PDB file of N, CA, C and O in Angstrom:
ATOM      1  N   UNK A 234       0.833  -1.190   0.000  1.00 64.00           N
ATOM      2  CA  UNK A 234       0.000   0.000   0.000  1.00 64.00           C
ATOM      3  C   UNK A 234       0.876   1.251   0.000  1.00 64.00           C
ATOM      4  O   UNK A 234       1.935   1.280   0.612  1.00 64.00           O
ATOM      5  N   UNK A 235       0.419   2.272  -0.661  1.00 72.00           N
ATOM      6  CA  UNK A 235       1.153   3.527  -0.745  1.00 72.00           C
ATOM      7  C   UNK A 235       0.992   4.290   0.572  1.00 72.00           C
ATOM      8  O   UNK A 235      -0.122   4.481   1.051  1.00 72.00           O
ATOM      9  N   UNK A 236       2.108   4.713   1.136  1.00 81.00           N
ATOM     10  CA  UNK A 236       2.063   5.441   2.404  1.00 81.00           C
ATOM     11  C   UNK A 236       1.729   6.911   2.222  1.00 81.00           C
ATOM     12  O   UNK A 236       1.020   7.490   3.027  1.00 81.00           O
ATOM     13  N   UNK A 237       2.264   7.511   1.173  1.00 90.00           N
ATOM     14  CA  UNK A 237       2.043   8.948   0.957  1.00 90.00           C
ATOM     15  C   UNK A 237       1.838   9.193  -0.525  1.00 90.00           C
ATOM     16  O   UNK A 237       2.635   8.764  -1.357  1.00 90.00           O
ATOM     17  N   UNK A 238       0.762   9.866  -0.848  1.00 95.00           N
ATOM     18  CA  UNK A 238       0.478  10.210  -2.240  1.00 95.00           C
ATOM     19  C   UNK A 238       1.270  11.469  -2.586  1.00 95.00           C
ATOM     20  O   UNK A 238       1.192  12.478  -1.883  1.00 95.00           O
ATOM     21  N   UNK A 239       2.030  11.393  -3.651  1.00 96.00           N
ATOM     22  CA  UNK A 239       2.824  12.535  -4.106  1.00 96.00           C
ATOM     23  C   UNK A 239       2.236  13.080  -5.401  1.00 96.00           C
ATOM     24  O   UNK A 239       1.375  12.450  -6.033  1.00 96.00           O
ATOM     25  N   UNK A 240       2.718  14.234  -5.805  1.00 96.00           N
ATOM     26  CA  UNK A 240       2.282  14.817  -7.068  1.00 96.00           C
ATOM     27  C   UNK A 240       2.620  13.884  -8.232  1.00 96.00           C
ATOM     28  O   UNK A 240       1.838  13.737  -9.170  1.00 96.00           O
ATOM     29  N   UNK A 241       3.772  13.248  -8.155  1.00 96.00           N
ATOM     30  CA  UNK A 241       4.174  12.317  -9.203  1.00 96.00           C
ATOM     31  C   UNK A 241       3.221  11.143  -9.329  1.00 96.00           C
ATOM     32  O   UNK A 241       2.892  10.709 -10.442  1.00 96.00           O
ATOM     33  N   UNK A 242       2.748  10.627  -8.199  1.00 96.00           N
ATOM     34  CA  UNK A 242       1.790   9.524  -8.235  1.00 96.00           C
ATOM     35  C   UNK A 242       0.457   9.974  -8.819  1.00 96.00           C
ATOM     36  O   UNK A 242      -0.195   9.225  -9.551  1.00 96.00           O
ATOM     37  N   UNK A 243       0.051  11.194  -8.495  1.00 97.00           N
ATOM     38  CA  UNK A 243      -1.194  11.721  -9.071  1.00 97.00           C
ATOM     39  C   UNK A 243      -1.055  11.835 -10.587  1.00 97.00           C
ATOM     40  O   UNK A 243      -1.962  11.448 -11.333  1.00 97.00           O
ATOM     41  N   UNK A 244       0.083  12.307 -11.056  1.00 97.00           N
ATOM     42  CA  UNK A 244       0.296  12.417 -12.504  1.00 97.00           C
ATOM     43  C   UNK A 244       0.276  11.042 -13.161  1.00 97.00           C
ATOM     44  O   UNK A 244      -0.298  10.864 -14.237  1.00 97.00           O
ATOM     45  N   UNK A 245       0.889  10.065 -12.511  1.00 97.00           N
ATOM     46  CA  UNK A 245       0.917   8.706 -13.043  1.00 97.00           C
ATOM     47  C   UNK A 245      -0.496   8.135 -13.156  1.00 97.00           C
ATOM     48  O   UNK A 245      -0.868   7.580 -14.184  1.00 97.00           O
ATOM     49  N   UNK A 246      -1.284   8.264 -12.100  1.00 97.00           N
ATOM     50  CA  UNK A 246      -2.639   7.711 -12.122  1.00 97.00           C
ATOM     51  C   UNK A 246      -3.522   8.499 -13.097  1.00 97.00           C
ATOM     52  O   UNK A 246      -4.429   7.932 -13.712  1.00 97.00           O
ATOM     53  N   UNK A 247      -3.248   9.778 -13.290  1.00 97.00           N
ATOM     54  CA  UNK A 247      -3.994  10.568 -14.283  1.00 97.00           C
ATOM     55  C   UNK A 247      -3.706  10.045 -15.692  1.00 97.00           C
ATOM     56  O   UNK A 247      -4.619   9.926 -16.519  1.00 97.00           O
ATOM     57  N   UNK A 248      -2.455   9.717 -15.968  1.00 98.00           N
ATOM     58  CA  UNK A 248      -2.098   9.140 -17.273  1.00 98.00           C
ATOM     59  C   UNK A 248      -2.792   7.797 -17.488  1.00 98.00           C
ATOM     60  O   UNK A 248      -3.295   7.512 -18.572  1.00 98.00           O
ATOM     61  N   UNK A 249      -2.806   6.985 -16.441  1.00 97.00           N
ATOM     62  CA  UNK A 249      -3.474   5.684 -16.533  1.00 97.00           C
ATOM     63  C   UNK A 249      -4.971   5.859 -16.762  1.00 97.00           C
ATOM     64  O   UNK A 249      -5.579   5.127 -17.545  1.00 97.00           O
ATOM     65  N   UNK A 250      -5.576   6.834 -16.093  1.00 97.00           N
ATOM     66  CA  UNK A 250      -6.995   7.132 -16.273  1.00 97.00           C
ATOM     67  C   UNK A 250      -7.266   7.534 -17.719  1.00 97.00           C
ATOM     68  O   UNK A 250      -8.230   7.064 -18.327  1.00 97.00           O
ATOM     69  N   UNK A 251      -6.422   8.412 -18.262  1.00 98.00           N
ATOM     70  CA  UNK A 251      -6.592   8.864 -19.647  1.00 98.00           C
ATOM     71  C   UNK A 251      -6.531   7.683 -20.613  1.00 98.00           C
ATOM     72  O   UNK A 251      -7.333   7.600 -21.553  1.00 98.00           O
ATOM     73  N   UNK A 252      -5.631   6.758 -20.362  1.00 97.00           N
ATOM     74  CA  UNK A 252      -5.508   5.580 -21.232  1.00 97.00           C
ATOM     75  C   UNK A 252      -6.757   4.700 -21.123  1.00 97.00           C
ATOM     76  O   UNK A 252      -7.272   4.232 -22.144  1.00 97.00           O
ATOM     77  N   UNK A 253      -7.249   4.484 -19.905  1.00 97.00           N
ATOM     78  CA  UNK A 253      -8.451   3.654 -19.711  1.00 97.00           C
ATOM     79  C   UNK A 253      -9.679   4.267 -20.356  1.00 97.00           C
ATOM     80  O   UNK A 253     -10.523   3.564 -20.890  1.00 97.00           O
ATOM     81  N   UNK A 254      -9.785   5.592 -20.276  1.00 97.00           N
ATOM     82  CA  UNK A 254     -10.972   6.298 -20.766  1.00 97.00           C
ATOM     83  C   UNK A 254     -10.822   6.769 -22.207  1.00 97.00           C
ATOM     84  O   UNK A 254     -11.728   7.410 -22.743  1.00 97.00           O
ATOM     85  N   UNK A 255      -9.668   6.469 -22.818  1.00 97.00           N
ATOM     86  CA  UNK A 255      -9.386   6.895 -24.190  1.00 97.00           C
ATOM     87  C   UNK A 255      -9.501   8.424 -24.328  1.00 97.00           C
ATOM     88  O   UNK A 255     -10.100   8.944 -25.259  1.00 97.00           O
ATOM     89  N   UNK A 256      -8.917   9.120 -23.359  1.00 97.00           N
ATOM     90  CA  UNK A 256      -8.893  10.589 -23.338  1.00 97.00           C
ATOM     91  C   UNK A 256      -7.483  11.072 -23.643  1.00 97.00           C
ATOM     92  O   UNK A 256      -6.517  10.318 -23.572  1.00 97.00           O
ATOM     93  N   UNK A 257      -7.364  12.330 -23.951  1.00 97.00           N
ATOM     94  CA  UNK A 257      -6.066  12.924 -24.237  1.00 97.00           C
ATOM     95  C   UNK A 257      -5.198  12.935 -22.974  1.00 97.00           C
ATOM     96  O   UNK A 257      -5.573  13.541 -21.965  1.00 97.00           O
ATOM     97  N   UNK A 258      -4.050  12.274 -23.074  1.00 97.00           N
ATOM     98  CA  UNK A 258      -3.134  12.256 -21.934  1.00 97.00           C
ATOM     99  C   UNK A 258      -2.623  13.661 -21.630  1.00 97.00           C
ATOM    100  O   UNK A 258      -2.541  14.064 -20.469  1.00 97.00           O
ATOM    101  N   UNK A 259      -2.291  14.407 -22.664  1.00 97.00           N
ATOM    102  CA  UNK A 259      -1.751  15.763 -22.467  1.00 97.00           C
ATOM    103  C   UNK A 259      -2.755  16.654 -21.744  1.00 97.00           C
ATOM    104  O   UNK A 259      -2.391  17.382 -20.803  1.00 97.00           O
ATOM    105  N   UNK A 260      -4.005  16.598 -22.150  1.00 97.00           N
ATOM    106  CA  UNK A 260      -5.036  17.412 -21.514  1.00 97.00           C
ATOM    107  C   UNK A 260      -5.274  16.968 -20.080  1.00 97.00           C
ATOM    108  O   UNK A 260      -5.389  17.803 -19.173  1.00 97.00           O
ATOM    109  N   UNK A 261      -5.325  15.672 -19.873  1.00 97.00           N
ATOM    110  CA  UNK A 261      -5.544  15.134 -18.531  1.00 97.00           C
ATOM    111  C   UNK A 261      -4.421  15.531 -17.589  1.00 97.00           C
ATOM    112  O   UNK A 261      -4.661  15.975 -16.462  1.00 97.00           O
ATOM    113  N   UNK A 262      -3.187  15.394 -18.048  1.00 97.00           N
ATOM    114  CA  UNK A 262      -2.033  15.758 -17.223  1.00 97.00           C
ATOM    115  C   UNK A 262      -2.031  17.262 -16.945  1.00 97.00           C
ATOM    116  O   UNK A 262      -1.755  17.688 -15.823  1.00 97.00           O
ATOM    117  N   UNK A 263      -2.355  18.061 -17.936  1.00 97.00           N
ATOM    118  CA  UNK A 263      -2.408  19.512 -17.744  1.00 97.00           C
ATOM    119  C   UNK A 263      -3.474  19.877 -16.711  1.00 97.00           C
ATOM    120  O   UNK A 263      -3.237  20.718 -15.834  1.00 97.00           O
ATOM    121  N   UNK A 264      -4.639  19.247 -16.811  1.00 97.00           N
ATOM    122  CA  UNK A 264      -5.711  19.522 -15.854  1.00 97.00           C
ATOM    123  C   UNK A 264      -5.311  19.115 -14.440  1.00 97.00           C
ATOM    124  O   UNK A 264      -5.563  19.857 -13.486  1.00 97.00           O
ATOM    125  N   UNK A 265      -4.693  17.953 -14.301  1.00 97.00           N
ATOM    126  CA  UNK A 265      -4.250  17.500 -12.984  1.00 97.00           C
ATOM    127  C   UNK A 265      -3.202  18.458 -12.421  1.00 97.00           C
ATOM    128  O   UNK A 265      -3.244  18.817 -11.239  1.00 97.00           O
ATOM    129  N   UNK A 266      -2.291  18.892 -13.267  1.00 97.00           N
ATOM    130  CA  UNK A 266      -1.244  19.812 -12.839  1.00 97.00           C
ATOM    131  C   UNK A 266      -1.819  21.152 -12.384  1.00 97.00           C
ATOM    132  O   UNK A 266      -1.423  21.691 -11.347  1.00 97.00           O
ATOM    133  N   UNK A 267      -2.764  21.670 -13.144  1.00 98.00           N
ATOM    134  CA  UNK A 267      -3.411  22.938 -12.781  1.00 98.00           C
ATOM    135  C   UNK A 267      -4.183  22.802 -11.474  1.00 98.00           C
ATOM    136  O   UNK A 267      -4.150  23.710 -10.635  1.00 98.00           O
ATOM    137  N   UNK A 268      -4.862  21.679 -11.311  1.00 97.00           N
ATOM    138  CA  UNK A 268      -5.615  21.447 -10.081  1.00 97.00           C
ATOM    139  C   UNK A 268      -4.682  21.406  -8.882  1.00 97.00           C
ATOM    140  O   UNK A 268      -4.944  22.045  -7.856  1.00 97.00           O
ATOM    141  N   UNK A 269      -3.579  20.686  -9.013  1.00 97.00           N
ATOM    142  CA  UNK A 269      -2.628  20.598  -7.900  1.00 97.00           C
ATOM    143  C   UNK A 269      -2.012  21.958  -7.585  1.00 97.00           C
ATOM    144  O   UNK A 269      -1.837  22.302  -6.418  1.00 97.00           O
ATOM    145  N   UNK A 270      -1.696  22.732  -8.617  1.00 97.00           N
ATOM    146  CA  UNK A 270      -1.106  24.056  -8.392  1.00 97.00           C
ATOM    147  C   UNK A 270      -2.079  24.960  -7.638  1.00 97.00           C
ATOM    148  O   UNK A 270      -1.688  25.671  -6.702  1.00 97.00           O
ATOM    149  N   UNK A 271      -3.354  24.924  -8.028  1.00 97.00           N
ATOM    150  CA  UNK A 271      -4.362  25.750  -7.360  1.00 97.00           C
ATOM    151  C   UNK A 271      -4.542  25.317  -5.904  1.00 97.00           C
ATOM    152  O   UNK A 271      -4.646  26.160  -5.009  1.00 97.00           O
ATOM    153  N   UNK A 272      -4.570  24.012  -5.677  1.00 97.00           N
ATOM    154  CA  UNK A 272      -4.729  23.511  -4.313  1.00 97.00           C
ATOM    155  C   UNK A 272      -3.525  23.862  -3.446  1.00 97.00           C
ATOM    156  O   UNK A 272      -3.683  24.202  -2.274  1.00 97.00           O
ATOM    157  N   UNK A 273      -2.343  23.797  -4.023  1.00 96.00           N
ATOM    158  CA  UNK A 273      -1.115  24.072  -3.267  1.00 96.00           C
ATOM    159  C   UNK A 273      -1.094  25.513  -2.756  1.00 96.00           C
ATOM    160  O   UNK A 273      -0.610  25.775  -1.655  1.00 96.00           O
ATOM    161  N   UNK A 274      -1.628  26.420  -3.542  1.00 96.00           N
ATOM    162  CA  UNK A 274      -1.659  27.831  -3.152  1.00 96.00           C
ATOM    163  C   UNK A 274      -2.685  28.062  -2.043  1.00 96.00           C
ATOM    164  O   UNK A 274      -2.448  28.848  -1.128  1.00 96.00           O
ATOM    165  N   UNK A 275      -3.808  27.356  -2.110  1.00 97.00           N
ATOM    166  CA  UNK A 275      -4.923  27.604  -1.192  1.00 97.00           C
ATOM    167  C   UNK A 275      -4.804  26.886   0.146  1.00 97.00           C
ATOM    168  O   UNK A 275      -5.340  27.367   1.141  1.00 97.00           O
ATOM    169  N   UNK A 276      -4.147  25.730   0.163  1.00 97.00           N
ATOM    170  CA  UNK A 276      -4.205  24.863   1.331  1.00 97.00           C
ATOM    171  C   UNK A 276      -2.891  24.800   2.101  1.00 97.00           C
ATOM    172  O   UNK A 276      -1.820  24.964   1.528  1.00 97.00           O
ATOM    173  N   UNK A 277      -3.022  24.509   3.390  1.00 97.00           N
ATOM    174  CA  UNK A 277      -1.846  24.229   4.208  1.00 97.00           C
ATOM    175  C   UNK A 277      -1.330  22.855   3.815  1.00 97.00           C
ATOM    176  O   UNK A 277      -2.022  22.064   3.170  1.00 97.00           O
ATOM    177  N   UNK A 278      -0.103  22.539   4.215  1.00 95.00           N
ATOM    178  CA  UNK A 278       0.554  21.298   3.780  1.00 95.00           C
ATOM    179  C   UNK A 278      -0.272  20.045   4.083  1.00 95.00           C
ATOM    180  O   UNK A 278      -0.454  19.185   3.222  1.00 95.00           O
ATOM    181  N   UNK A 279      -0.782  19.929   5.285  1.00 95.00           N
ATOM    182  CA  UNK A 279      -1.558  18.741   5.653  1.00 95.00           C
ATOM    183  C   UNK A 279      -2.840  18.645   4.827  1.00 95.00           C
ATOM    184  O   UNK A 279      -3.210  17.567   4.355  1.00 95.00           O
ATOM    185  N   UNK A 280      -3.505  19.771   4.641  1.00 97.00           N
ATOM    186  CA  UNK A 280      -4.722  19.792   3.823  1.00 97.00           C
ATOM    187  C   UNK A 280      -4.406  19.458   2.366  1.00 97.00           C
ATOM    188  O   UNK A 280      -5.177  18.764   1.696  1.00 97.00           O
ATOM    189  N   UNK A 281      -3.279  19.940   1.891  1.00 97.00           N
ATOM    190  CA  UNK A 281      -2.849  19.653   0.520  1.00 97.00           C
ATOM    191  C   UNK A 281      -2.594  18.161   0.340  1.00 97.00           C
ATOM    192  O   UNK A 281      -3.023  17.569  -0.650  1.00 97.00           O
ATOM    193  N   UNK A 282      -1.946  17.544   1.308  1.00 95.00           N
ATOM    194  CA  UNK A 282      -1.700  16.101   1.244  1.00 95.00           C
ATOM    195  C   UNK A 282      -3.017  15.329   1.190  1.00 95.00           C
ATOM    196  O   UNK A 282      -3.152  14.363   0.437  1.00 95.00           O
ATOM    197  N   UNK A 283      -3.998  15.758   1.960  1.00 96.00           N
ATOM    198  CA  UNK A 283      -5.312  15.116   1.944  1.00 96.00           C
ATOM    199  C   UNK A 283      -5.988  15.317   0.589  1.00 96.00           C
ATOM    200  O   UNK A 283      -6.614  14.397   0.051  1.00 96.00           O
ATOM    201  N   UNK A 284      -5.861  16.513   0.026  1.00 97.00           N
ATOM    202  CA  UNK A 284      -6.453  16.799  -1.277  1.00 97.00           C
ATOM    203  C   UNK A 284      -5.786  15.958  -2.365  1.00 97.00           C
ATOM    204  O   UNK A 284      -6.467  15.477  -3.281  1.00 97.00           O
ATOM    205  N   UNK A 285      -4.478  15.767  -2.288  1.00 96.00           N
ATOM    206  CA  UNK A 285      -3.782  14.908  -3.244  1.00 96.00           C
ATOM    207  C   UNK A 285      -4.311  13.481  -3.162  1.00 96.00           C
ATOM    208  O   UNK A 285      -4.519  12.837  -4.190  1.00 96.00           O
ATOM    209  N   UNK A 286      -4.532  13.012  -1.954  1.00 96.00           N
ATOM    210  CA  UNK A 286      -5.064  11.659  -1.778  1.00 96.00           C
ATOM    211  C   UNK A 286      -6.446  11.529  -2.402  1.00 96.00           C
ATOM    212  O   UNK A 286      -6.750  10.531  -3.065  1.00 96.00           O
ATOM    213  N   UNK A 287      -7.283  12.538  -2.204  1.00 96.00           N
ATOM    214  CA  UNK A 287      -8.630  12.512  -2.804  1.00 96.00           C
ATOM    215  C   UNK A 287      -8.544  12.537  -4.319  1.00 96.00           C
ATOM    216  O   UNK A 287      -9.255  11.786  -5.014  1.00 96.00           O
ATOM    217  N   UNK A 288      -7.686  13.378  -4.865  1.00 97.00           N
ATOM    218  CA  UNK A 288      -7.521  13.472  -6.308  1.00 97.00           C
ATOM    219  C   UNK A 288      -7.020  12.148  -6.881  1.00 97.00           C
ATOM    220  O   UNK A 288      -7.516  11.664  -7.901  1.00 97.00           O
ATOM    221  N   UNK A 289      -6.074  11.545  -6.202  1.00 97.00           N
ATOM    222  CA  UNK A 289      -5.539  10.244  -6.614  1.00 97.00           C
ATOM    223  C   UNK A 289      -6.663   9.210  -6.673  1.00 97.00           C
ATOM    224  O   UNK A 289      -6.806   8.483  -7.654  1.00 97.00           O
ATOM    225  N   UNK A 290      -7.463   9.144  -5.595  1.00 96.00           N
ATOM    226  CA  UNK A 290      -8.563   8.177  -5.548  1.00 96.00           C
ATOM    227  C   UNK A 290      -9.588   8.435  -6.648  1.00 96.00           C
ATOM    228  O   UNK A 290     -10.128   7.489  -7.225  1.00 96.00           O
ATOM    229  N   UNK A 291      -9.856   9.692  -6.956  1.00 96.00           N
ATOM    230  CA  UNK A 291     -10.815  10.015  -8.017  1.00 96.00           C
ATOM    231  C   UNK A 291     -10.352   9.430  -9.364  1.00 96.00           C
ATOM    232  O   UNK A 291     -11.148   8.838 -10.077  1.00 96.00           O
ATOM    233  N   UNK A 292      -9.092   9.615  -9.674  1.00 96.00           N
ATOM    234  CA  UNK A 292      -8.572   9.052 -10.924  1.00 96.00           C
ATOM    235  C   UNK A 292      -8.548   7.534 -10.876  1.00 96.00           C
ATOM    236  O   UNK A 292      -8.880   6.872 -11.855  1.00 96.00           O
ATOM    237  N   UNK A 293      -8.159   6.988  -9.757  1.00 94.00           N
ATOM    238  CA  UNK A 293      -8.014   5.540  -9.640  1.00 94.00           C
ATOM    239  C   UNK A 293      -9.363   4.826  -9.691  1.00 94.00           C
ATOM    240  O   UNK A 293      -9.475   3.746 -10.286  1.00 94.00           O
ATOM    241  N   UNK A 294     -10.374   5.425  -9.098  1.00 94.00           N
ATOM    242  CA  UNK A 294     -11.668   4.749  -8.958  1.00 94.00           C
ATOM    243  C   UNK A 294     -12.652   5.042 -10.080  1.00 94.00           C
ATOM    244  O   UNK A 294     -13.682   4.399 -10.167  1.00 94.00           O
ATOM    245  N   UNK A 295     -12.340   6.004 -10.933  1.00 92.00           N
ATOM    246  CA  UNK A 295     -13.306   6.329 -11.984  1.00 92.00           C
ATOM    247  C   UNK A 295     -12.959   5.675 -13.299  1.00 92.00           C
ATOM    248  O   UNK A 295     -11.959   5.071 -13.493  1.00 92.00           O
TER     249      UNK A 295
END
Protein backbone atom coordinates (compact mmCIF):
# COMPACT_ATOMS: atom_id res chain seq x y z
CA UNK A 1 0.00 0.00 0.00
CA UNK A 2 1.15 3.53 -0.74
CA UNK A 3 2.06 5.44 2.40
CA UNK A 4 2.04 8.95 0.96
CA UNK A 5 0.48 10.21 -2.24
CA UNK A 6 2.82 12.54 -4.11
CA UNK A 7 2.28 14.82 -7.07
CA UNK A 8 4.17 12.32 -9.20
CA UNK A 9 1.79 9.52 -8.23
CA UNK A 10 -1.19 11.72 -9.07
CA UNK A 11 0.30 12.42 -12.50
CA UNK A 12 0.92 8.71 -13.04
CA UNK A 13 -2.64 7.71 -12.12
CA UNK A 14 -3.99 10.57 -14.28
CA UNK A 15 -2.10 9.14 -17.27
CA UNK A 16 -3.47 5.68 -16.53
CA UNK A 17 -6.99 7.13 -16.27
CA UNK A 18 -6.59 8.86 -19.65
CA UNK A 19 -5.51 5.58 -21.23
CA UNK A 20 -8.45 3.65 -19.71
CA UNK A 21 -10.97 6.30 -20.77
CA UNK A 22 -9.39 6.90 -24.19
CA UNK A 23 -8.89 10.59 -23.34
CA UNK A 24 -6.07 12.92 -24.24
CA UNK A 25 -3.13 12.26 -21.93
CA UNK A 26 -1.75 15.76 -22.47
CA UNK A 27 -5.04 17.41 -21.51
CA UNK A 28 -5.54 15.13 -18.53
CA UNK A 29 -2.03 15.76 -17.22
CA UNK A 30 -2.41 19.51 -17.74
CA UNK A 31 -5.71 19.52 -15.85
CA UNK A 32 -4.25 17.50 -12.98
CA UNK A 33 -1.24 19.81 -12.84
CA UNK A 34 -3.41 22.94 -12.78
CA UNK A 35 -5.62 21.45 -10.08
CA UNK A 36 -2.63 20.60 -7.90
CA UNK A 37 -1.11 24.06 -8.39
CA UNK A 38 -4.36 25.75 -7.36
CA UNK A 39 -4.73 23.51 -4.31
CA UNK A 40 -1.12 24.07 -3.27
CA UNK A 41 -1.66 27.83 -3.15
CA UNK A 42 -4.92 27.60 -1.19
CA UNK A 43 -4.20 24.86 1.33
CA UNK A 44 -1.85 24.23 4.21
CA UNK A 45 0.55 21.30 3.78
CA UNK A 46 -1.56 18.74 5.65
CA UNK A 47 -4.72 19.79 3.82
CA UNK A 48 -2.85 19.65 0.52
CA UNK A 49 -1.70 16.10 1.24
CA UNK A 50 -5.31 15.12 1.94
CA UNK A 51 -6.45 16.80 -1.28
CA UNK A 52 -3.78 14.91 -3.24
CA UNK A 53 -5.06 11.66 -1.78
CA UNK A 54 -8.63 12.51 -2.80
CA UNK A 55 -7.52 13.47 -6.31
CA UNK A 56 -5.54 10.24 -6.61
CA UNK A 57 -8.56 8.18 -5.55
CA UNK A 58 -10.82 10.01 -8.02
CA UNK A 59 -8.57 9.05 -10.92
CA UNK A 60 -8.01 5.54 -9.64
CA UNK A 61 -11.67 4.75 -8.96
CA UNK A 62 -13.31 6.33 -11.98
